[in-house]
XYZ file of N, CA and C in Angstrom:
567
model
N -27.008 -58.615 2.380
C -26.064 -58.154 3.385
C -26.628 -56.903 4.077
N -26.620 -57.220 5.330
C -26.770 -55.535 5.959
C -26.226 -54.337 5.977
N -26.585 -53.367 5.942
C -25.797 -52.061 5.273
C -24.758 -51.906 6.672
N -24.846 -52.031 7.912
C -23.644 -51.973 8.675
C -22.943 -53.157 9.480
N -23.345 -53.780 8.016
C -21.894 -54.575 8.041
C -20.931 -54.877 7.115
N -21.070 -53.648 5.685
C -20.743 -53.961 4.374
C -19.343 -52.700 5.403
N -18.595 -52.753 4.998
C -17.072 -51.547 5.482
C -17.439 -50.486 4.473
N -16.655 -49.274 5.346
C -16.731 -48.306 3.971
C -15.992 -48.481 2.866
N -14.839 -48.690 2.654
C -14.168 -48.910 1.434
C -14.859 -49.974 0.436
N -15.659 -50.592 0.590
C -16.886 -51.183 -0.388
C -17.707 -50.409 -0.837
N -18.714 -49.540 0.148
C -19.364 -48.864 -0.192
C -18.421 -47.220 -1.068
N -17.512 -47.292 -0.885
C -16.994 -46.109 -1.356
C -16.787 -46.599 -3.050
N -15.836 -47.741 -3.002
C -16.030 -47.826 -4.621
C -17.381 -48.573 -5.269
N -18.530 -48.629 -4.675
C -19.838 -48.532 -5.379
C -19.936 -47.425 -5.710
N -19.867 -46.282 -4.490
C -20.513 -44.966 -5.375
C -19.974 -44.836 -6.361
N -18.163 -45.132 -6.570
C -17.504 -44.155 -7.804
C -17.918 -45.190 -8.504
N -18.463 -46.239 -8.681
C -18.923 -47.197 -9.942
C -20.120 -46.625 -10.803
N -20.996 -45.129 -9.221
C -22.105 -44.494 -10.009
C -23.225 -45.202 -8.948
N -23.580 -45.745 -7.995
C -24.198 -46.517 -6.765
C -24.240 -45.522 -6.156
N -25.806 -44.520 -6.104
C -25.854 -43.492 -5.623
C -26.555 -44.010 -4.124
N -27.262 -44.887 -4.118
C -27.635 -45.861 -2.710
C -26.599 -46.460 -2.012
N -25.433 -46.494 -2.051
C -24.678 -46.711 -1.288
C -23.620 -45.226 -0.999
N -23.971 -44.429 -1.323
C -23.836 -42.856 -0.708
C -24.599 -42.810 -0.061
N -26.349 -43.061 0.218
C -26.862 -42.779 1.085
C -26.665 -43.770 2.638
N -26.136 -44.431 2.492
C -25.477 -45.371 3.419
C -24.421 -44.823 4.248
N -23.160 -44.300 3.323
C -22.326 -43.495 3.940
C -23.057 -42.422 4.846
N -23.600 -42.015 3.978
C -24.549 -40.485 4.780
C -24.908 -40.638 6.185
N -25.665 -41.475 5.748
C -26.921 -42.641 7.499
C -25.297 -42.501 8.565
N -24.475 -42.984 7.937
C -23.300 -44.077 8.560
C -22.610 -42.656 9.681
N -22.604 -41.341 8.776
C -21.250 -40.300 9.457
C -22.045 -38.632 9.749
N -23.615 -38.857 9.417
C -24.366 -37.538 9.265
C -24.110 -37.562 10.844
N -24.471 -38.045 11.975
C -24.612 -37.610 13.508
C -23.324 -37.194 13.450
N -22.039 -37.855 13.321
C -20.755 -37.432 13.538
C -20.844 -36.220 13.251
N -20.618 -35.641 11.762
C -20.459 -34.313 10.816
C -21.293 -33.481 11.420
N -22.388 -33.624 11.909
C -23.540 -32.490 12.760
C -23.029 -31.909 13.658
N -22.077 -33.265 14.922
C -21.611 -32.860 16.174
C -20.331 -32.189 15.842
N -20.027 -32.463 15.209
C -18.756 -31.340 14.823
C -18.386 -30.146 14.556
N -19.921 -29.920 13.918
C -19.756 -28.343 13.243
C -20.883 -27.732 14.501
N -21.744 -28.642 15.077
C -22.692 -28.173 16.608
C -21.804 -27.270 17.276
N -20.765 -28.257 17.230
C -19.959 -27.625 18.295
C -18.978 -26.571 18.103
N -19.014 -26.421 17.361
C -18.127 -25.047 16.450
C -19.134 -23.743 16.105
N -20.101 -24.184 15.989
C -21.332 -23.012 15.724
C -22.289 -22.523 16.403
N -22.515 -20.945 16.514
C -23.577 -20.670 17.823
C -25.279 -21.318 17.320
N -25.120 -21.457 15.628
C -26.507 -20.957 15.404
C -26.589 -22.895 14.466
N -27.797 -23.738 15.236
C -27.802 -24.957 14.779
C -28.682 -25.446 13.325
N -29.077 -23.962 13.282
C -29.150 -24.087 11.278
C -28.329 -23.854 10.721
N -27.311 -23.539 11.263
C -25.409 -22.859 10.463
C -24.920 -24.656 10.083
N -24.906 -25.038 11.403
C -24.183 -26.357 11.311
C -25.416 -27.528 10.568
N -26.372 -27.359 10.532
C -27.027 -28.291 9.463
C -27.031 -28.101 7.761
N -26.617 -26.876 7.499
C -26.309 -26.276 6.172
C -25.004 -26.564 5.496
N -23.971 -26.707 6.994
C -22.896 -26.944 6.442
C -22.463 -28.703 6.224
N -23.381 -29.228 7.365
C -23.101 -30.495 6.865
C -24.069 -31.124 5.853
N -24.862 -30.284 5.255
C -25.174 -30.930 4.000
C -24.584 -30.645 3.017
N -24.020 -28.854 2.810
C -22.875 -28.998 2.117
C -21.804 -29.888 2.295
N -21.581 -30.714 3.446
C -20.254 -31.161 3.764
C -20.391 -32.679 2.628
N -21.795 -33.191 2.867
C -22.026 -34.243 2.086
C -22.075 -34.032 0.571
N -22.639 -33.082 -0.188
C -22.439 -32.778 -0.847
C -21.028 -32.450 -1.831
N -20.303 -31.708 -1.127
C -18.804 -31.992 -1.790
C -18.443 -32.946 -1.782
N -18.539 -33.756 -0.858
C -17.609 -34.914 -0.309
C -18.365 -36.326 -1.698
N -19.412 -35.920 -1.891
C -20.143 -37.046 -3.231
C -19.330 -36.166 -4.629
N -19.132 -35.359 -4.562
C -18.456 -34.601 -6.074
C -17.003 -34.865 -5.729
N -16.646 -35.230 -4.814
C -14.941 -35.274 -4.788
C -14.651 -36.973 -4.009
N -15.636 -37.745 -4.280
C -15.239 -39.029 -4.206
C -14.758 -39.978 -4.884
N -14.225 -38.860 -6.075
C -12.866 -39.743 -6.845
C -11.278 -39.194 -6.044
N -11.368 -38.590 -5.519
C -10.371 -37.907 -4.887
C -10.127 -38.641 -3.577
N -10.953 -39.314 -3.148
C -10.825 -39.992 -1.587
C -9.800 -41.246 -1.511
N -8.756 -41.270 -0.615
C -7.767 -42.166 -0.745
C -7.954 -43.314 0.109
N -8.473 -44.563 -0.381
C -8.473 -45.532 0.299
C -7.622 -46.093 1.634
N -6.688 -45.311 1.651
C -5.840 -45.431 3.103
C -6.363 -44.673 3.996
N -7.223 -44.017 4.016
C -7.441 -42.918 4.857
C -8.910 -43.217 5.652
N -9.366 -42.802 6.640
C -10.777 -42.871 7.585
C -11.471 -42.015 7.042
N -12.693 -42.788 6.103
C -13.724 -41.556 5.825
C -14.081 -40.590 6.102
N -14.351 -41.159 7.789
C -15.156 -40.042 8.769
C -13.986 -38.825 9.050
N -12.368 -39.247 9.287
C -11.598 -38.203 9.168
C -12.002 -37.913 8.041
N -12.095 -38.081 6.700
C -11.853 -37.235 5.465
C -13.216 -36.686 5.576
N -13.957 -36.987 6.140
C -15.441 -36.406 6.202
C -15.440 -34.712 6.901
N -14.747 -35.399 7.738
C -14.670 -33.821 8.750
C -13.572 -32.728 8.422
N -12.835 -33.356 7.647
C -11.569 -32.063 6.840
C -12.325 -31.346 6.043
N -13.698 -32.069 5.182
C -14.409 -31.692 4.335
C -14.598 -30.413 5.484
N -15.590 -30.427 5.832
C -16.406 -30.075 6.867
C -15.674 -28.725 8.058
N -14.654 -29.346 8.047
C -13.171 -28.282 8.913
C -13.315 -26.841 7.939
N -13.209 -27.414 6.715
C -12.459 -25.969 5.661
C -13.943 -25.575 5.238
N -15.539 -26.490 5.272
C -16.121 -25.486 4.936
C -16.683 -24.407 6.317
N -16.743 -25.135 7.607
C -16.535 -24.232 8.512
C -15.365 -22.791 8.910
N -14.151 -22.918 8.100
C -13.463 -21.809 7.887
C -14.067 -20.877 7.186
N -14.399 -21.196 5.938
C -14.918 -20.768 4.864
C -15.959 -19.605 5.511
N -16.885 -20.393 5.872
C -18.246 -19.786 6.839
C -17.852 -18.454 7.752
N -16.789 -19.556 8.246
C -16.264 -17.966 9.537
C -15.544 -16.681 8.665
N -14.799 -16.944 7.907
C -14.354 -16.052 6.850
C -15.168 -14.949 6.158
N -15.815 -15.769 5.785
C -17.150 -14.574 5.131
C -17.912 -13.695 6.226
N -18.598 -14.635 7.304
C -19.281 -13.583 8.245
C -18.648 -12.848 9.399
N -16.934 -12.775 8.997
C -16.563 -12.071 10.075
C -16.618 -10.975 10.225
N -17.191 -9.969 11.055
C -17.415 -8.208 11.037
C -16.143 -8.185 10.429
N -16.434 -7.030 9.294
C -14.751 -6.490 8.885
C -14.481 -5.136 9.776
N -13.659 -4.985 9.966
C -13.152 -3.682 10.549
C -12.980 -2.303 9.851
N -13.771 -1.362 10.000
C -13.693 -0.110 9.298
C -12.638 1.207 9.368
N -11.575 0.845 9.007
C -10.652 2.504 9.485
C -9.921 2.021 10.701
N -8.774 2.701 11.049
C -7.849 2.183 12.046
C -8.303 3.285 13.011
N -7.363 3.202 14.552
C -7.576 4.019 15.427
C -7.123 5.377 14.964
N -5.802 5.434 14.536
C -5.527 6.803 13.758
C -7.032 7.515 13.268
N -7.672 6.739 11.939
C -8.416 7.453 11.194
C -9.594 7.654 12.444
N -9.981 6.585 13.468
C -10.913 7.158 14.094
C -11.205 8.698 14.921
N -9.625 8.337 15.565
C -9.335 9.727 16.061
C -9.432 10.961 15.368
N -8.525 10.856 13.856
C -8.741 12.134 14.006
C -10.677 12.611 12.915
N -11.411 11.443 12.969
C -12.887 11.694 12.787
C -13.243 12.436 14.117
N -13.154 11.936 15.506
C -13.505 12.821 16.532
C -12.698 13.683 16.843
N -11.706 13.811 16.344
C -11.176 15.895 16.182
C -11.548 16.836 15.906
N -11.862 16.256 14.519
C -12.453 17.069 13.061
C -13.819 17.455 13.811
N -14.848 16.285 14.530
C -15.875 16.575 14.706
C -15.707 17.530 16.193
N -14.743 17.712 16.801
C -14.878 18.471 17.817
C -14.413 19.870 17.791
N -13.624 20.137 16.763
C -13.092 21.350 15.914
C -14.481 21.632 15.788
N -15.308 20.815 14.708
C -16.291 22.092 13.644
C -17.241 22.395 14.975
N -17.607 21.698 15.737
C -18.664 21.749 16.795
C -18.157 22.444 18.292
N -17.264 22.819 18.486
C -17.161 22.964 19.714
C -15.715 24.043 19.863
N -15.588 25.090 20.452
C -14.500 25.863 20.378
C -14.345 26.470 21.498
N -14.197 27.467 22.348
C -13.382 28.223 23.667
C -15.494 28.526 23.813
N -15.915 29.897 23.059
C -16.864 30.465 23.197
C -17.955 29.883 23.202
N -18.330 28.600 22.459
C -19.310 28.122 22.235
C -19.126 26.994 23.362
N -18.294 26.320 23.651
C -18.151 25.942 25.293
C -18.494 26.384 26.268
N -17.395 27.961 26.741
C -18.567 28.606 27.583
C -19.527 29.432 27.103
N -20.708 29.096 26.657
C -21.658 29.327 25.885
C -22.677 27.776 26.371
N -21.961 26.744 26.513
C -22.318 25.538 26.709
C -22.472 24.827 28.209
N -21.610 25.685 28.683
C -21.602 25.723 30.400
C -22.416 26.042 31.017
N -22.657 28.024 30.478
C -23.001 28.740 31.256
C -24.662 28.259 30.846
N -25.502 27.605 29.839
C -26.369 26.693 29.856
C -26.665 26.167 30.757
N -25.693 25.123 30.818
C -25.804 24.369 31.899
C -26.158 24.410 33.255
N -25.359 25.494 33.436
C -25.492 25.892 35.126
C -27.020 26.822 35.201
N -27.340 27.230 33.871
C -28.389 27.689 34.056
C -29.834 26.733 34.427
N -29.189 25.653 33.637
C -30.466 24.723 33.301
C -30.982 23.598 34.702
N -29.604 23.651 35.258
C -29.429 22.779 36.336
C -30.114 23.142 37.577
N -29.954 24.484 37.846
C -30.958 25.497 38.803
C -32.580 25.511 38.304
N -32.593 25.077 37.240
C -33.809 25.434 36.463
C -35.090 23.747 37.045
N -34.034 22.653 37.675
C -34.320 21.382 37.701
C -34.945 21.477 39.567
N -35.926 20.826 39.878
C -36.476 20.379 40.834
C -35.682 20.280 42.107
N -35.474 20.194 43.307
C -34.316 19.875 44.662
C -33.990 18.325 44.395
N -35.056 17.192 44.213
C -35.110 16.165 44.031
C -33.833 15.686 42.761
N -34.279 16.387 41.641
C -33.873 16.154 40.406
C -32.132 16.270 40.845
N -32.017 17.766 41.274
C -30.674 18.343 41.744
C -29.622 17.433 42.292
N -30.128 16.766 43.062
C -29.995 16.094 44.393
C -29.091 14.560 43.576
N -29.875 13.731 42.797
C -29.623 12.924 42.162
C -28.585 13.223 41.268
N -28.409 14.513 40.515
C -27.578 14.683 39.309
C -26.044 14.845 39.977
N -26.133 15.933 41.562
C -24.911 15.822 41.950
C -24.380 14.389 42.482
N -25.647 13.386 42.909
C -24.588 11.629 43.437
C -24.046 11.206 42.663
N -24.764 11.572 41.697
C -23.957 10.578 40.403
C -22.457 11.369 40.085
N -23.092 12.511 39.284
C -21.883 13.137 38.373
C -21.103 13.614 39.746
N -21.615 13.973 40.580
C -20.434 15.004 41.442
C -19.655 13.990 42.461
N -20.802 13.252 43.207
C -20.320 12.647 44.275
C -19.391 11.468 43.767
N -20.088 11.044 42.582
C -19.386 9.617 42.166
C -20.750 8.235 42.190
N -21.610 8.213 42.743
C -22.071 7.361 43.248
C -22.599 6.531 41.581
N -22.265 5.068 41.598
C -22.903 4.338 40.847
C -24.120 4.314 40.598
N -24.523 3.999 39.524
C -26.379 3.431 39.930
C -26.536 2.563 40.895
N -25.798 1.477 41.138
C -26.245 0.367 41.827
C -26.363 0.977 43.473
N -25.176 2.076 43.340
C -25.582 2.615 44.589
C -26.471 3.471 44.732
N -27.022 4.381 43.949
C -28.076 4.982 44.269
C -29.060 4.341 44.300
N -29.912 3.462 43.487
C -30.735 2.536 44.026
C -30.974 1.841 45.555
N -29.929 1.470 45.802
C -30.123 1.227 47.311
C -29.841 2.244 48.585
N -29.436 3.573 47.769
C -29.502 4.808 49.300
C -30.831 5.156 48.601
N -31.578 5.142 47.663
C -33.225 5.612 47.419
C -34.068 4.550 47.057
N -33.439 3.540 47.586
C -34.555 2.161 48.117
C -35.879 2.358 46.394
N -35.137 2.354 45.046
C -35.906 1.877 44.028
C -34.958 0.629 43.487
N -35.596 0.914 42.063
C -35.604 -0.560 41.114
C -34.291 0.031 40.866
N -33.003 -0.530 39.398
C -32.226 0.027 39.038
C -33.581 0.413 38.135
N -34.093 -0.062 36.770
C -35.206 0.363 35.680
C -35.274 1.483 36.137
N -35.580 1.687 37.830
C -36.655 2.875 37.752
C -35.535 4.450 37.759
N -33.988 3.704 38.177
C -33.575 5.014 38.680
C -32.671 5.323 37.238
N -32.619 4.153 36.514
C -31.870 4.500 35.342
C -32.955 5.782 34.311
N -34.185 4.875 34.335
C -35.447 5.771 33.810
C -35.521 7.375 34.336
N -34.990 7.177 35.525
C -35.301 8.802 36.217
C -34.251 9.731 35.696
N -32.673 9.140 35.848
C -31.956 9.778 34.980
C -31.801 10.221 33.489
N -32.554 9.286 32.849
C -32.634 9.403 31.817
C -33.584 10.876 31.323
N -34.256 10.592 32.183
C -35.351 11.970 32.185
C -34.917 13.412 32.354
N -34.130 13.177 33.610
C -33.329 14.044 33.868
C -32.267 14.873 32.815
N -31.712 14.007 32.120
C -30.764 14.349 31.209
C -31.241 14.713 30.007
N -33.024 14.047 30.075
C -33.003 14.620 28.389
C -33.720 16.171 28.608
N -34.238 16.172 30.381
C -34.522 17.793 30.362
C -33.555 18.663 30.798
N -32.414 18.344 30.948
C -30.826 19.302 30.702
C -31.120 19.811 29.270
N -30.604 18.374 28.251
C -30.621 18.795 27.088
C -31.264 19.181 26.121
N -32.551 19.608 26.388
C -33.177 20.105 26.076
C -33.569 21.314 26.165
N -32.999 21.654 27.647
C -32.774 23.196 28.123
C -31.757 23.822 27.604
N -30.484 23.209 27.190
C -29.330 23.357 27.131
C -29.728 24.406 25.960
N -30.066 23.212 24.571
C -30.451 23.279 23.140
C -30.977 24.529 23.524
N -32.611 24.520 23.572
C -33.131 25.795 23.649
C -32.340 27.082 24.162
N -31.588 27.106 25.120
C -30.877 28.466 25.660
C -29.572 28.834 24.698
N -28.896 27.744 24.014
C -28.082 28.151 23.106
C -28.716 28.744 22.232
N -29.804 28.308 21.635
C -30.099 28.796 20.376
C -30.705 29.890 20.563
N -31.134 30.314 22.229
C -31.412 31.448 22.384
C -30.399 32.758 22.569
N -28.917 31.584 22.872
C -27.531 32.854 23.025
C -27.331 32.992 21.110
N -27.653 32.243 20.383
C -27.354 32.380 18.910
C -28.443 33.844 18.113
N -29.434 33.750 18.755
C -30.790 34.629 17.999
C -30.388 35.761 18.740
Protein backbone atom coordinates (compact mmCIF):
# COMPACT_ATOMS: atom_id res chain seq x y z
CA UNK A 1 0.00 0.00 0.00
CA UNK A 2 1.21 3.49 -0.56
CA UNK A 3 1.99 5.59 2.35
CA UNK A 4 -0.58 8.40 1.04
CA UNK A 5 -3.10 6.46 0.74
CA UNK A 6 -3.08 4.52 4.12
CA UNK A 7 -5.50 7.60 6.39
CA UNK A 8 -4.10 8.85 9.45
CA UNK A 9 -6.08 7.10 11.97
CA UNK A 10 -4.29 3.78 10.69
CA UNK A 11 -1.16 5.10 10.80
CA UNK A 12 -1.81 6.60 14.24
CA UNK A 13 -2.72 3.30 15.91
CA UNK A 14 0.48 1.62 14.33
CA UNK A 15 2.61 3.98 16.09
CA UNK A 16 0.82 3.36 19.56
CA UNK A 17 1.20 -0.49 18.63
CA UNK A 18 5.17 0.79 18.82
CA UNK A 19 5.47 1.29 14.50
CA UNK A 20 7.99 3.90 14.74
CA UNK A 21 7.93 3.99 10.58
CA UNK A 22 4.67 4.91 10.43
CA UNK A 23 5.46 8.13 12.64
CA UNK A 24 7.78 8.92 10.11
CA UNK A 25 4.96 8.99 7.63
CA UNK A 26 2.89 11.20 9.77
CA UNK A 27 5.96 13.49 9.94
CA UNK A 28 6.55 13.49 5.78
CA UNK A 29 2.53 13.86 5.84
CA UNK A 30 2.17 17.46 8.32
CA UNK A 31 6.13 18.70 8.66
CA UNK A 32 5.43 21.58 5.61
CA UNK A 33 2.11 22.39 7.41
CA UNK A 34 3.76 22.70 11.21
CA UNK A 35 6.84 24.79 9.56
CA UNK A 36 4.28 27.26 7.87
CA UNK A 37 2.70 27.86 10.95
CA UNK A 38 5.20 28.66 13.32
CA UNK A 39 7.15 30.62 9.81
CA UNK A 40 4.63 32.66 10.19
CA UNK A 41 4.51 33.47 13.75
CA UNK A 42 8.35 33.82 14.00
CA UNK A 43 10.89 36.52 12.93
CA UNK A 44 13.85 34.13 13.11
CA UNK A 45 13.40 30.69 10.65
CA UNK A 46 15.69 28.61 12.94
CA UNK A 47 13.10 29.54 15.88
CA UNK A 48 10.34 27.92 13.82
CA UNK A 49 12.40 24.80 12.70
CA UNK A 50 13.32 24.01 16.43
CA UNK A 51 9.97 24.33 17.38
CA UNK A 52 8.54 22.13 14.94
CA UNK A 53 10.77 19.46 15.73
CA UNK A 54 9.97 19.88 19.16
CA UNK A 55 6.40 19.99 17.94
CA UNK A 56 6.98 16.37 16.52
CA UNK A 57 8.59 15.27 19.19
CA UNK A 58 5.93 15.78 21.91
CA UNK A 59 3.31 14.99 19.73
CA UNK A 60 5.23 11.03 19.37
CA UNK A 61 5.39 11.03 23.48
CA UNK A 62 1.75 12.07 23.77
CA UNK A 63 0.28 9.82 21.07
CA UNK A 64 -1.57 7.89 23.52
CA UNK A 65 -3.38 10.97 24.35
CA UNK A 66 -4.56 11.75 20.69
CA UNK A 67 -8.36 11.36 20.21
CA UNK A 68 -9.40 9.63 17.24
CA UNK A 69 -12.25 12.12 16.55
CA UNK A 70 -10.13 14.81 16.09
CA UNK A 71 -7.75 16.18 12.77
CA UNK A 72 -4.23 15.35 13.42
CA UNK A 73 -2.94 18.21 11.65
CA UNK A 74 -5.36 20.38 14.02
CA UNK A 75 -3.94 18.42 17.00
CA UNK A 76 -0.59 18.89 15.38
CA UNK A 77 -0.69 22.60 15.48
CA UNK A 78 -2.26 23.02 19.18
CA UNK A 79 0.92 21.03 19.85
CA UNK A 80 2.84 23.58 18.16
CA UNK A 81 0.34 26.81 19.24
CA UNK A 82 1.38 26.26 23.12
CA UNK A 83 4.96 25.46 22.26
CA UNK A 84 5.12 28.76 20.36
CA UNK A 85 3.59 30.53 23.56
CA UNK A 86 5.94 28.89 25.58
CA UNK A 87 8.88 30.38 23.32
CA UNK A 88 7.35 33.87 23.41
CA UNK A 89 7.06 33.64 27.20
CA UNK A 90 10.51 32.98 27.99
CA UNK A 91 12.15 35.48 25.48
CA UNK A 92 10.03 38.28 26.32
CA UNK A 93 12.24 41.49 27.52
CA UNK A 94 11.08 41.63 31.17
CA UNK A 95 10.54 45.02 32.36
CA UNK A 96 12.81 46.53 35.05
CA UNK A 97 11.22 49.00 37.78
CA UNK A 98 8.08 51.05 37.09
CA UNK A 99 7.93 54.74 35.97
CA UNK A 100 7.67 55.85 39.63
CA UNK A 101 11.02 54.01 40.47
CA UNK A 102 12.48 55.40 37.21
CA UNK A 103 11.79 58.83 38.05
CA UNK A 104 12.73 59.17 41.11
CA UNK A 105 16.44 57.29 39.85
CA UNK A 106 16.68 60.59 37.67
CA UNK A 107 16.03 62.88 40.72
CA UNK A 108 18.30 61.29 42.96
CA UNK A 109 20.76 61.51 40.03
CA UNK A 110 20.05 65.17 39.45
CA UNK A 111 20.11 66.14 43.21
CA UNK A 112 23.71 64.52 43.77
CA UNK A 113 24.99 66.07 40.36
CA UNK A 114 23.59 69.22 39.73
CA UNK A 115 22.35 72.15 42.14
CA UNK A 116 21.70 76.28 41.76
CA UNK A 117 25.82 76.91 41.83
CA UNK A 118 27.16 74.19 40.04
CA UNK A 119 24.57 75.01 37.20
CA UNK A 120 25.60 78.39 36.99
CA UNK A 121 28.98 77.17 37.20
CA UNK A 122 27.77 75.00 34.15
CA UNK A 123 26.45 77.84 32.05
CA UNK A 124 28.79 80.28 32.59
CA UNK A 125 31.17 77.30 30.86
CA UNK A 126 29.24 77.22 28.37
CA UNK A 127 28.95 80.59 27.19
CA UNK A 128 32.49 80.58 27.67
CA UNK A 129 33.20 77.64 25.55
CA UNK A 130 30.82 78.59 22.81
CA UNK A 131 32.82 81.94 22.01
CA UNK A 132 35.79 79.77 22.31
CA UNK A 133 34.24 77.73 18.89
CA UNK A 134 35.05 78.86 15.21
CA UNK A 135 32.14 81.56 13.26
CA UNK A 136 31.37 78.41 11.19
CA UNK A 137 31.04 76.08 14.22
CA UNK A 138 28.89 79.08 15.99
CA UNK A 139 26.77 79.49 13.18
CA UNK A 140 25.55 75.80 13.04
CA UNK A 141 25.10 75.38 16.91
CA UNK A 142 22.70 78.48 16.95
CA UNK A 143 20.30 76.66 13.65
CA UNK A 144 19.93 73.92 15.40
CA UNK A 145 19.63 74.63 19.19
CA UNK A 146 18.52 78.33 18.82
CA UNK A 147 16.82 78.69 15.57
CA UNK A 148 15.13 75.28 15.67
CA UNK A 149 16.30 74.01 12.43
CA UNK A 150 16.23 70.09 11.95
CA UNK A 151 19.09 68.22 10.51
CA UNK A 152 17.26 67.44 7.50
CA UNK A 153 17.07 71.05 7.21
CA UNK A 154 20.34 72.03 7.69
CA UNK A 155 21.68 69.71 5.26
CA UNK A 156 19.90 71.20 2.52
CA UNK A 157 20.47 75.18 3.51
CA UNK A 158 24.48 73.78 3.61
CA UNK A 159 24.03 71.65 0.54
CA UNK A 160 25.94 68.36 2.57
CA UNK A 161 25.24 64.68 3.29
CA UNK A 162 22.95 64.22 6.55
CA UNK A 163 26.42 61.59 7.72
CA UNK A 164 28.34 64.53 7.11
CA UNK A 165 26.35 67.20 9.08
CA UNK A 166 25.33 64.80 11.82
CA UNK A 167 29.34 63.99 12.02
CA UNK A 168 30.01 67.80 12.19
CA UNK A 169 27.75 68.19 15.09
CA UNK A 170 28.84 65.60 16.73
CA UNK A 171 32.26 67.17 16.76
CA UNK A 172 31.02 70.14 17.71
CA UNK A 173 29.45 68.93 20.84
CA UNK A 174 32.12 66.76 21.93
CA UNK A 175 34.41 70.08 21.74
CA UNK A 176 31.73 72.00 24.03
CA UNK A 177 32.09 69.16 26.29
CA UNK A 178 35.11 68.91 26.61
CA UNK A 179 35.65 72.56 27.18
CA UNK A 180 32.90 72.57 29.48
CA UNK A 181 34.69 69.53 31.66
CA UNK A 182 38.02 71.17 31.58
CA UNK A 183 36.76 74.82 32.75
CA UNK A 184 34.70 73.30 35.56
CA UNK A 185 37.32 71.49 36.90
CA UNK A 186 39.20 74.50 36.48
CA UNK A 187 36.25 76.60 38.58
CA UNK A 188 36.75 73.42 41.20
CA UNK A 189 40.93 73.75 41.60
Amino acid sequence: MIHDEIDDYYLIKQVKSGDVNAYSVLVKRYEVSVRAFLIVRLSEPHEAEDLAQETFILAYNKITDFEEDRSFGAWLRGIAFNLYKNHIRKHKPIAVGSDTELDDLIKNEIDQHYNQSNESASLDALRHCLKKLNTKMQTLMTDHYVEGFSMSEMTEKYQVKHSAMTMQMFRIRKRLKDCIDSSIEGFKS
